[in-house]
PDB file of C-alpha atoms and ligand atoms in Angstrom:
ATOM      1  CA  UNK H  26     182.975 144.620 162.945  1.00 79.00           C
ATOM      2  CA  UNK H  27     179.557 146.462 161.864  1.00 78.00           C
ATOM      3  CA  UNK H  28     179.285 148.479 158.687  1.00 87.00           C
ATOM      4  CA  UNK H  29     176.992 151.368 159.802  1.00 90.00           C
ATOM      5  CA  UNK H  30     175.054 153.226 157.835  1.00 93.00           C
ATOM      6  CA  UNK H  31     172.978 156.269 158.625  1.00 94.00           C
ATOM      7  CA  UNK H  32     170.126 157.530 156.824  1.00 96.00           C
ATOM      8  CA  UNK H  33     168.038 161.117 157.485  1.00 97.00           C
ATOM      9  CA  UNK H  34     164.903 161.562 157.914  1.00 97.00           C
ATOM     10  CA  UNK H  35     165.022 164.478 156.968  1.00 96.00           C
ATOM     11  CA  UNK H  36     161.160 165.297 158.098  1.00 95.00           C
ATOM     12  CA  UNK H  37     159.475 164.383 161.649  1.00 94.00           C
ATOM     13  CA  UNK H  38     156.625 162.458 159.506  1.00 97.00           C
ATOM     14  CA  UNK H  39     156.700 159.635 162.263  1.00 97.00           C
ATOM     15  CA  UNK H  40     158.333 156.494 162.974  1.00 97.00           C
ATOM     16  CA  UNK H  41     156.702 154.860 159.689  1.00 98.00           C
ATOM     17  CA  UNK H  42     158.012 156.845 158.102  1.00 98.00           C
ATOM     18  CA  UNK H  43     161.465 156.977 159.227  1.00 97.00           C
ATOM     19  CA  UNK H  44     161.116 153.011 158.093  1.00 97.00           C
ATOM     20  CA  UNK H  45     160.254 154.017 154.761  1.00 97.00           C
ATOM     21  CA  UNK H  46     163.166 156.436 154.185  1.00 97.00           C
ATOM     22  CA  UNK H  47     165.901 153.372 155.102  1.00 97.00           C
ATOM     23  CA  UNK H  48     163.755 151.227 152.785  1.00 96.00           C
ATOM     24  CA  UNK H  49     166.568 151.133 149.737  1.00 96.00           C
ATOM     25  CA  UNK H  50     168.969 150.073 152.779  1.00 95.00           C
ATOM     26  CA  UNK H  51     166.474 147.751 154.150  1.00 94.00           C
ATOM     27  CA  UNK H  52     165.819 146.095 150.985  1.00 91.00           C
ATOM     28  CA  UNK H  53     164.410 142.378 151.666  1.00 91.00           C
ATOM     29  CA  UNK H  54     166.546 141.471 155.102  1.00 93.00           C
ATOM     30  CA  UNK H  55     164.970 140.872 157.859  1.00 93.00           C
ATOM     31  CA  UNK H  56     164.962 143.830 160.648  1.00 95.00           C
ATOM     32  CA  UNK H  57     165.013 144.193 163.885  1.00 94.00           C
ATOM     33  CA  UNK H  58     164.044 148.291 164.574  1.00 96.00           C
ATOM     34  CA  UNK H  59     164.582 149.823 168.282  1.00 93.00           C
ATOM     35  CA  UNK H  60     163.693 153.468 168.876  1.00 93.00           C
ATOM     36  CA  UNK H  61     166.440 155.766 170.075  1.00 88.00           C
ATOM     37  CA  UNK H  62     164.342 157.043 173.051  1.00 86.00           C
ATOM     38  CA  UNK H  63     164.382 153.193 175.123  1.00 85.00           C
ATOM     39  CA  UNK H  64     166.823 152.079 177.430  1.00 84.00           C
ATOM     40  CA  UNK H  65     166.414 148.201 177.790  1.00 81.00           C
ATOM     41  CA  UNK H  66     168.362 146.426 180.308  1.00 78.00           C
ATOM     42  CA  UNK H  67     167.633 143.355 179.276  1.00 75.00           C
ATOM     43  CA  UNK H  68     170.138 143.940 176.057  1.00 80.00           C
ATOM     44  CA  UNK H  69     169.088 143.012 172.532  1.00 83.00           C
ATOM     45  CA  UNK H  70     170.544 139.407 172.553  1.00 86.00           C
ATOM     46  CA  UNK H  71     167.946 138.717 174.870  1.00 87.00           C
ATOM     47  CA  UNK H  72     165.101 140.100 172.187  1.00 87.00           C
ATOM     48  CA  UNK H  73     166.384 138.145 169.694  1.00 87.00           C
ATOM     49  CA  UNK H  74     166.385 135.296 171.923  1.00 89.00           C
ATOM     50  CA  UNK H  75     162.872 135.440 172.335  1.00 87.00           C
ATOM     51  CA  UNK H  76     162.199 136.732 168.504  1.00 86.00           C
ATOM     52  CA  UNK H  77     163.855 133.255 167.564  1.00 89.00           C
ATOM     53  CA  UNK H  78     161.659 131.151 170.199  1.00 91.00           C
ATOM     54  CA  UNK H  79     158.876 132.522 168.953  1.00 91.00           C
ATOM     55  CA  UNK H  80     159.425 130.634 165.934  1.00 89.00           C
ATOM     56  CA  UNK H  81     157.215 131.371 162.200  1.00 89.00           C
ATOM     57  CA  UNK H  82     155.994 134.611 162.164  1.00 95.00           C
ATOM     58  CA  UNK H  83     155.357 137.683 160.074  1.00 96.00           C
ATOM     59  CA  UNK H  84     156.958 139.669 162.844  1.00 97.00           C
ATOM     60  CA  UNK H  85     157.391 140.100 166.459  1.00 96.00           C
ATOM     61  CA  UNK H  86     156.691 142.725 168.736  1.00 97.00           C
ATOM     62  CA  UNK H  87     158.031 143.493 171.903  1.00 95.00           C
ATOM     63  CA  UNK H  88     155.649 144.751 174.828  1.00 95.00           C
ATOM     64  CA  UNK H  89     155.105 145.066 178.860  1.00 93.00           C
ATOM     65  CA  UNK H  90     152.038 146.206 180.566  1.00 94.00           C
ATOM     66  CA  UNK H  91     151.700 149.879 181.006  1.00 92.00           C
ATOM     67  CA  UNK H  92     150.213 152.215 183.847  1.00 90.00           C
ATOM     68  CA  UNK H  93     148.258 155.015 180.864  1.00 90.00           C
ATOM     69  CA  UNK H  94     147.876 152.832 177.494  1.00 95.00           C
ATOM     70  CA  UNK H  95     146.574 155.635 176.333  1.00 95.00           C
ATOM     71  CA  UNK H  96     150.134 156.617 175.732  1.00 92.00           C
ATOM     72  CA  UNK H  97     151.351 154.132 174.021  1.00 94.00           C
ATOM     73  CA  UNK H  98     150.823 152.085 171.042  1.00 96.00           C
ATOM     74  CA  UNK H  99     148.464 148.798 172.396  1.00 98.00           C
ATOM     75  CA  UNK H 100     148.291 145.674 171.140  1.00 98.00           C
ATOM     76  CA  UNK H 101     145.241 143.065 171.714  1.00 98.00           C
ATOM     77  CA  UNK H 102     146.457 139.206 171.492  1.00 97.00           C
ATOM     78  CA  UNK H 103     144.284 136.253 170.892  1.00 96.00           C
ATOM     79  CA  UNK H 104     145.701 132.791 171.356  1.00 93.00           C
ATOM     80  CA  UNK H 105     149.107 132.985 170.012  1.00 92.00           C
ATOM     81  CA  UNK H 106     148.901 136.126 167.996  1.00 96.00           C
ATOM     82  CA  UNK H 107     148.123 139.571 167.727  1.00 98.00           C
ATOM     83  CA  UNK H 108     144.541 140.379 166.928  1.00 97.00           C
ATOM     84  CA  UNK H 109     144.704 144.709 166.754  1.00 98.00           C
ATOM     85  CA  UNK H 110     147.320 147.258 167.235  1.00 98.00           C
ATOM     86  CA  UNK H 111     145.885 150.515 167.840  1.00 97.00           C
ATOM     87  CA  UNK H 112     148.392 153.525 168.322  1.00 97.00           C
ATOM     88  CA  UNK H 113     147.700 155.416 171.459  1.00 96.00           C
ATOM     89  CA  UNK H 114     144.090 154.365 171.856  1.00 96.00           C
ATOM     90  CA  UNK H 115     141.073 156.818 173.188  1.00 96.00           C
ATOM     91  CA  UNK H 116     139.626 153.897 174.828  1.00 96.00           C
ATOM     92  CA  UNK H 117     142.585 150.903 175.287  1.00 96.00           C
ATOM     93  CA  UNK H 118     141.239 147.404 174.975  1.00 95.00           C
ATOM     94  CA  UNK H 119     144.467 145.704 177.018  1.00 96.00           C
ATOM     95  CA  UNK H 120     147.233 147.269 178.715  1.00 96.00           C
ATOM     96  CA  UNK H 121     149.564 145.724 176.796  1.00 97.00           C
ATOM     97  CA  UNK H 122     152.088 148.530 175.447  1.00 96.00           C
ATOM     98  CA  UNK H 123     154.183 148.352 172.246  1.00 96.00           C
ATOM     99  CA  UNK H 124     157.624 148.810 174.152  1.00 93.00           C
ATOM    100  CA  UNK H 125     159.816 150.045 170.647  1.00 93.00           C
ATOM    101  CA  UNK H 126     161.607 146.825 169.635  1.00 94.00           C
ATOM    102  CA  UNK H 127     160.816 145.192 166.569  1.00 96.00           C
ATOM    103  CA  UNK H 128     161.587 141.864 164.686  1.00 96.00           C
ATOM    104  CA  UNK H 129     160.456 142.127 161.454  1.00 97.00           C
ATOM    105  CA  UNK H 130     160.517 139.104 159.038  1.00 95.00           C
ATOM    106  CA  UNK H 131     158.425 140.189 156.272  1.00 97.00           C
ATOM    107  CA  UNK H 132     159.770 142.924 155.940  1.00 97.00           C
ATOM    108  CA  UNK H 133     158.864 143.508 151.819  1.00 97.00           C
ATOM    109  CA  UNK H 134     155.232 143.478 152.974  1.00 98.00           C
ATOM    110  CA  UNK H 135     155.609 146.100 155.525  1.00 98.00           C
ATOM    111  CA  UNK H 136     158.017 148.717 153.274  1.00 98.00           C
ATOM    112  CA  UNK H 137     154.894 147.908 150.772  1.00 97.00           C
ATOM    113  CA  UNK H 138     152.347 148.793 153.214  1.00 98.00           C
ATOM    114  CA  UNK H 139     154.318 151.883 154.061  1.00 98.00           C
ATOM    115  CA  UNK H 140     154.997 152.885 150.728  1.00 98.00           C
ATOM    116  CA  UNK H 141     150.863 152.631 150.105  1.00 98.00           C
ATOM    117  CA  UNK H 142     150.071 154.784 153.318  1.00 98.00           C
ATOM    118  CA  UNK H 143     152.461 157.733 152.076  1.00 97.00           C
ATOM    119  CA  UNK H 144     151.242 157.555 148.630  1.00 97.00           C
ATOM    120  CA  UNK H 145     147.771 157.895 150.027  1.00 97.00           C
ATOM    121  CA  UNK H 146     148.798 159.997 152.705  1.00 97.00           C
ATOM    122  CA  UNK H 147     146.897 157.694 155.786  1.00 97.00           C
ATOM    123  CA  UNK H 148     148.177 159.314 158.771  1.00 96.00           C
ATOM    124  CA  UNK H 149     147.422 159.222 161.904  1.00 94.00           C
ATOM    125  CA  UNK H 150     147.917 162.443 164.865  1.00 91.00           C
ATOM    126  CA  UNK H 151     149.893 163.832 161.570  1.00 94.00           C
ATOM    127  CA  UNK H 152     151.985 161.037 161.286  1.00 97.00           C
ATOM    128  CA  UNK H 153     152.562 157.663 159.103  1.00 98.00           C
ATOM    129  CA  UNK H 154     152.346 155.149 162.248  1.00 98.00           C
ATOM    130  CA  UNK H 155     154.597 152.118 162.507  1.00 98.00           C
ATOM    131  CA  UNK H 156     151.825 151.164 164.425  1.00 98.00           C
ATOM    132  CA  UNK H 157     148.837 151.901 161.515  1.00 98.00           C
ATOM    133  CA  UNK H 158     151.585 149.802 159.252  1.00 98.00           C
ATOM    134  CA  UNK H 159     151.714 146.822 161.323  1.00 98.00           C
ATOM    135  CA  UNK H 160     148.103 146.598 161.834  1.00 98.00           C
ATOM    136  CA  UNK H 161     147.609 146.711 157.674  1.00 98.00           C
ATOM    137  CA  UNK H 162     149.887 143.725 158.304  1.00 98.00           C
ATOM    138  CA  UNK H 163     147.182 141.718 160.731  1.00 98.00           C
ATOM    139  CA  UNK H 164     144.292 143.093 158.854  1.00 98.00           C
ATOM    140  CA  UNK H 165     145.438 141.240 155.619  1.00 97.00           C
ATOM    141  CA  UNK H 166     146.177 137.641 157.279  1.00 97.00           C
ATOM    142  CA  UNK H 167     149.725 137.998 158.313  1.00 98.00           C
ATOM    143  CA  UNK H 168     150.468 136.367 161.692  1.00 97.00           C
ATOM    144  CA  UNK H 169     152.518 138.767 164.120  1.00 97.00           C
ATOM    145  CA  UNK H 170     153.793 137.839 167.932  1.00 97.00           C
ATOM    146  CA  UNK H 171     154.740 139.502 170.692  1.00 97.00           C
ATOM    147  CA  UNK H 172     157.506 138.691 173.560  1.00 94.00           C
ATOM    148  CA  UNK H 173     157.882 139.967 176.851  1.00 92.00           C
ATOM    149  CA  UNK H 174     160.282 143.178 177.603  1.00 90.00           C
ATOM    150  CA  UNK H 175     161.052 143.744 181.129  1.00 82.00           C
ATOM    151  CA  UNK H 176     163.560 146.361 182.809  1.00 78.00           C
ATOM    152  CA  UNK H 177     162.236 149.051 179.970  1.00 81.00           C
ATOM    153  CA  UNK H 178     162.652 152.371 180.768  1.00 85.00           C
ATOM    154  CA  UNK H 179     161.156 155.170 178.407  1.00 84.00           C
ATOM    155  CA  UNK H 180     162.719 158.546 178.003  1.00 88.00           C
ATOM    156  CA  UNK H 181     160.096 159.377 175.412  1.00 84.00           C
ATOM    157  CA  UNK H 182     157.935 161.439 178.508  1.00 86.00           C
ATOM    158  CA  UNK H 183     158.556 163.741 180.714  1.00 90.00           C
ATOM    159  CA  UNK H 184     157.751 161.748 183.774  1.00 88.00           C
ATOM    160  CA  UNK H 185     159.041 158.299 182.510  1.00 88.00           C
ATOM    161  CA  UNK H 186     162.354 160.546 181.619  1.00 92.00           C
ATOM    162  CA  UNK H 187     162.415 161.637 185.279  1.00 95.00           C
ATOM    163  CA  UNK H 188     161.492 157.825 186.537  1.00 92.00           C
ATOM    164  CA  UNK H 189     164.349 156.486 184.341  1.00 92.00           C
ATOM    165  CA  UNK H 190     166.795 159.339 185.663  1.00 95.00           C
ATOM    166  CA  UNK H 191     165.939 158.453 189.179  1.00 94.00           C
ATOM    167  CA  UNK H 192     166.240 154.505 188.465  1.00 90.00           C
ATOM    168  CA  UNK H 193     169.339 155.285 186.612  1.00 90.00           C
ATOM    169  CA  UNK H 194     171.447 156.891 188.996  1.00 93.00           C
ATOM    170  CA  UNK H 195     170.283 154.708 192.123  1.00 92.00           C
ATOM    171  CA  UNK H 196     172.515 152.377 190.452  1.00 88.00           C
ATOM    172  CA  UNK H 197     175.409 154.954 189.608  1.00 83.00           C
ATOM    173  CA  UNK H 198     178.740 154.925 191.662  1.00 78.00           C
ATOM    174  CA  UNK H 199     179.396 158.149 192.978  1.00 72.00           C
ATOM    175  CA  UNK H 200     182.337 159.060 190.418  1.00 67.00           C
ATOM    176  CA  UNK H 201     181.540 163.036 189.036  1.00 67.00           C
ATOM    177  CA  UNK H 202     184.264 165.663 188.947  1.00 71.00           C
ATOM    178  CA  UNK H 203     182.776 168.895 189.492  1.00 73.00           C
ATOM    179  CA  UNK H 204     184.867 171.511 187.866  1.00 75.00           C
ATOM    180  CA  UNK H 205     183.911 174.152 190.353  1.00 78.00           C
ATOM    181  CA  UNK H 206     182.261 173.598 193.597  1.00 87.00           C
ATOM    182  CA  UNK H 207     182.025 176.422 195.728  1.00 90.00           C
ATOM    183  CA  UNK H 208     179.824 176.941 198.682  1.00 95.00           C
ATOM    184  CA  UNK H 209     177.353 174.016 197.671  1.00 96.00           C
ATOM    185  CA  UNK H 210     176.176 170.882 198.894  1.00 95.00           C
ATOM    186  CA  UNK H 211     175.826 167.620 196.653  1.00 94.00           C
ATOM    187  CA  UNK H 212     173.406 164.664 197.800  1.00 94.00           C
ATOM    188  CA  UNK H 213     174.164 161.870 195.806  1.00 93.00           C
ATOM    189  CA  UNK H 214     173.003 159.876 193.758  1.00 94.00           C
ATOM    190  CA  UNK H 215     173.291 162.977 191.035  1.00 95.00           C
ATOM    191  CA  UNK H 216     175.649 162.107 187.702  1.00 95.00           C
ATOM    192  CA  UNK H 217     177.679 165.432 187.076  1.00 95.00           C
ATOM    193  CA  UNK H 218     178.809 166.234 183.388  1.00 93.00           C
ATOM    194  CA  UNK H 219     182.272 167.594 182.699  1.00 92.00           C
ATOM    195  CA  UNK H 220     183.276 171.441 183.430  1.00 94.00           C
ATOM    196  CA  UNK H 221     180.203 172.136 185.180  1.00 95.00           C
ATOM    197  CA  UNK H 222     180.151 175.194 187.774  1.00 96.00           C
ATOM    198  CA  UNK H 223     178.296 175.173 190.864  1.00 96.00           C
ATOM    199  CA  UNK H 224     178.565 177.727 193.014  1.00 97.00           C
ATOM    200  CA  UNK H 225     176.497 178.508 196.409  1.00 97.00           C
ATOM    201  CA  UNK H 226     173.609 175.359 195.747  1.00 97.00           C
ATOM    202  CA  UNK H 227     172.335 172.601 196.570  1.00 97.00           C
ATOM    203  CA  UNK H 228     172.451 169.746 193.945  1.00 96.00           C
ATOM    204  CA  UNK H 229     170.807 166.336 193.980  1.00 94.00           C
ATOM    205  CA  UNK H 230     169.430 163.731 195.068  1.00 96.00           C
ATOM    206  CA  UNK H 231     168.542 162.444 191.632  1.00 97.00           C
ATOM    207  CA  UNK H 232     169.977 165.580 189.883  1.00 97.00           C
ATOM    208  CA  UNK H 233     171.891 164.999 186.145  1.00 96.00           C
ATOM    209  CA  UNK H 234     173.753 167.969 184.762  1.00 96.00           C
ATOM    210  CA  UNK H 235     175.460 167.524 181.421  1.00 96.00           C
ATOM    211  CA  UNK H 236     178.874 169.194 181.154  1.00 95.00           C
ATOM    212  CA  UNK H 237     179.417 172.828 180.530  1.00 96.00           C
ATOM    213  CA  UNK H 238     176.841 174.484 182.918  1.00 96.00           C
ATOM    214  CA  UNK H 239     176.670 176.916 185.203  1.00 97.00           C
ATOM    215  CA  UNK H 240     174.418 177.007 188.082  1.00 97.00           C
ATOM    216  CA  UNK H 241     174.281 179.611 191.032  1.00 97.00           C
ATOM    217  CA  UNK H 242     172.475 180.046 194.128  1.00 96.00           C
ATOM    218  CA  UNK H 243     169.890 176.889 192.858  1.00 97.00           C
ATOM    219  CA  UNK H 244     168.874 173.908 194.773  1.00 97.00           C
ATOM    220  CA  UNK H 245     168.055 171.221 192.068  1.00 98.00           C
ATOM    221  CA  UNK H 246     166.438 168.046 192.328  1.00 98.00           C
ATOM    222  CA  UNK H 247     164.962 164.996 190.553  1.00 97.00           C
ATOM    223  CA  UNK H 248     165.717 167.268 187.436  1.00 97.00           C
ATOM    224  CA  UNK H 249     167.532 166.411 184.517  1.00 97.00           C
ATOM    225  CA  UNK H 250     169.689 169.494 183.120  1.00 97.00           C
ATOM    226  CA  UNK H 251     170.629 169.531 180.015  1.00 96.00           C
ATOM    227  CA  UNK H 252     174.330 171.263 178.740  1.00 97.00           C
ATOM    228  CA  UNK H 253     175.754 174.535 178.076  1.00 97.00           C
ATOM    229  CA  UNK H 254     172.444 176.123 180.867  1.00 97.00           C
ATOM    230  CA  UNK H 255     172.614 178.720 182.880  1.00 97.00           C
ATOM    231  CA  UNK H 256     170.716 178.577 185.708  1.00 97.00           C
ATOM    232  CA  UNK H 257     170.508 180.713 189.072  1.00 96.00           C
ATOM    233  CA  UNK H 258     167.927 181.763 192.123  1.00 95.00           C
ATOM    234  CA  UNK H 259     165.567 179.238 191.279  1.00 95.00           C
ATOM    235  CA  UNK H 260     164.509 175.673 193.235  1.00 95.00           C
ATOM    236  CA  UNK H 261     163.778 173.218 190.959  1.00 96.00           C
ATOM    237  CA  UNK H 262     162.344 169.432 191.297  1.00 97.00           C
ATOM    238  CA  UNK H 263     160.940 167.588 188.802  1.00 96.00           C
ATOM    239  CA  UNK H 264     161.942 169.474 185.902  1.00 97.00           C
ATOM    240  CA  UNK H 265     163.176 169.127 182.753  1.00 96.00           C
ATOM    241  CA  UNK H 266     165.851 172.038 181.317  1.00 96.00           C
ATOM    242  CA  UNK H 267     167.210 171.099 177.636  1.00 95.00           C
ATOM    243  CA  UNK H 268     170.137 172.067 176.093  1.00 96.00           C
ATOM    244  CA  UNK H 269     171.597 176.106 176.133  1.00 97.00           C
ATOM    245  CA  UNK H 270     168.826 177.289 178.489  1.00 97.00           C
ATOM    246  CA  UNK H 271     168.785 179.888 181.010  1.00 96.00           C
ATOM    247  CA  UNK H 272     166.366 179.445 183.891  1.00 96.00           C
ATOM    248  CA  UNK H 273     167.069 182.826 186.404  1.00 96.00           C
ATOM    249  CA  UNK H 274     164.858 183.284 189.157  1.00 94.00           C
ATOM    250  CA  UNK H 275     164.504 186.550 191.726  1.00 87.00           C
ATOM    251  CA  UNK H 276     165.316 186.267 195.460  1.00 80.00           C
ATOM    252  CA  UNK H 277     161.851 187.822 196.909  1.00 81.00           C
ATOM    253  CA  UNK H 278     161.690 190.692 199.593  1.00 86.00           C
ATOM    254  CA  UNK H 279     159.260 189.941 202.405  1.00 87.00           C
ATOM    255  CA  UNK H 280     157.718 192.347 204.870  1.00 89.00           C
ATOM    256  CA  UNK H 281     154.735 190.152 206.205  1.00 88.00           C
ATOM    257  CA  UNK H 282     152.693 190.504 209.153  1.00 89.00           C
ATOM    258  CA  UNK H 283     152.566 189.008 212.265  1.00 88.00           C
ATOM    259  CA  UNK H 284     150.342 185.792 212.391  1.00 88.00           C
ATOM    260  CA  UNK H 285     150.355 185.738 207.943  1.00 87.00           C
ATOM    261  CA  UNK H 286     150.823 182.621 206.228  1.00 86.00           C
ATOM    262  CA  UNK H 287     152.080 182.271 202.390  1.00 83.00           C
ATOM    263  CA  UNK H 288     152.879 179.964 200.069  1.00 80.00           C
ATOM    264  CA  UNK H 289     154.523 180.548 197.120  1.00 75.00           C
TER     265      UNK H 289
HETATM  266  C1  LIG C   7     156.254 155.173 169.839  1.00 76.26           C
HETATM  267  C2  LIG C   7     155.346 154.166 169.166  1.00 76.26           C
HETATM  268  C3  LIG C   7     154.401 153.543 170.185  1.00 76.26           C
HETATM  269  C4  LIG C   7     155.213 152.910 171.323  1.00 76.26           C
HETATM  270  C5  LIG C   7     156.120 153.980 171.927  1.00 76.26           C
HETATM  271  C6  LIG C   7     157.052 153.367 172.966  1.00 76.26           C
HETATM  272  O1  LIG C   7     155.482 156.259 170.286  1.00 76.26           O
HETATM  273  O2  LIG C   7     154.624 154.817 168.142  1.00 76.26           O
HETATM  274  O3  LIG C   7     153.624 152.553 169.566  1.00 76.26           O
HETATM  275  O4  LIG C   7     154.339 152.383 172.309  1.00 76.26           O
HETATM  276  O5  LIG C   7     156.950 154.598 170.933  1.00 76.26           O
HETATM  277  O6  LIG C   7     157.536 154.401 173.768  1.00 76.26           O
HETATM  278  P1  LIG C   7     156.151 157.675 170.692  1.00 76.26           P
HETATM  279  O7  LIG C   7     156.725 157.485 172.063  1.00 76.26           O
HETATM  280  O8  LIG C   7     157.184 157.956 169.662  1.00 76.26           O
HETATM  281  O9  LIG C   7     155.035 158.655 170.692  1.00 76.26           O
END
């Protein structure tokens, strides 16, 4: 049985920050943090696994290479340990990308570090960086690892959202219940939310549609939709439709001459 306790933050002042706000929750325990936008196949036993092998340490930090460090936070190792974190570097030293799981064992020096950078208000892009935080950490002697985190997939961008989807349901049974299905065509693999409507379209492959939308004379792929949309006369791949949004398109009239070529 967990006791589970949420706390608001109740501004977007970064992930830092978010630390800070759970710090009277936190107290002096040792943490493990793992941001809400990661799936991790791996499972956290398997972090933990490696946080323990990796023996005395100040904290550990979970990474994998990455295609564009300059999207992530980046860490530079030297022997054993970590030498620099940088958060989304201009010009990356390694390709070695802060994944979003943390062990933290020190975890009064960090909430101290924090509390410093928000009474001095160091941010950085805006924000009080997790990243900036952990750095402080290295910067005044305290010895921080990494371990390895395969099978990661980020939802935190637009294309690793779309990647994920696609990697996702390639490994989905074929199990949705359309509510209505009229006139349409499903390619599969698609994941179909409950009491969706699809009338006279052409969903999937790699199409997800959370419940309670409507979608009409569409052909959708390699989208994500999110629920409660509306969405008709429009072909969409690769794209990204949140929650209660209407996407309508307009069916065109042609009259072209003989020998024309368009695109649209
Ligand atoms: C956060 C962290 C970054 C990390 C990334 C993982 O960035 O600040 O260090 O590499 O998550 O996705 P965000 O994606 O919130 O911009």
């Amino acid at each position: 049985m967990f006791n589970i306790t949420y706390v608001d933050q109740e501004e977007q002042l970064g992930l830092g920050h978010s630390i800070y706000v759970a710090a009277d929750e936190i107290r002096d325990s040792d943490i493990m943090i793992a941001l809400g936008d990661m799936i991790f196949k791996a499972g956290y036993s398997e972090f933990c696994r490696h946080y323990l092998t990796n023996g005395e340490c100040a904290a550990s930090i979970g990474v994998r290479e990455v295609d564009d460090p300059k999207k992530y936070g980046i860490v530079e190792i030297e022997g054993n340990y970590i030498k620099k974190l940088e958060e989304k570097p201009t010009r990356p030293k390694s390709n070695l990308g802060i994944a979003g799981v943390y062990f933290i064992k020190e975890t009064t020096v960090l909430l101290s570090i924090l509390d410093e950078m928000i009474k001095k208000n160091i941010r950085t892009r805006g924000e009080y960086q997790l990243t900036d935080a952990l750095q402080e950490m290295v910067k005044s002697g305290y010895r921080l690892k990494t371990f390895p985190v395969s099978s990661w997939y980020d939802c935190g961008h637009p294309e690793s959202l779309l990647e994920t989807n696609r990697v996702l349901l390639d490994e989905k049974e074929n199990i949705d219940n359309v509510e209505v299905l009229k006139d349409s065509v499903i390619i599969q693999p698609v994941a179909i939310g409950e009491n969706v409507t699809i009338i006279n379209s052409v969903i999937g492959p790699h199409a997800s549609i959370a419940s309670d939308s409507y979608i009409e004379s569409s052909i959708i792929s390699d989208s994500v939709i999110g629920s409660r949309s509306h969405i008709s006369k429009v072909n969409l791949q690769r794209s990204i439709v949140g929650d209660d949004a209407s996407v309508h398109g307009k069916h065109n009239s042609l009259n072209i001459g003989d020998l024309s070529s368009i695109e649209f």
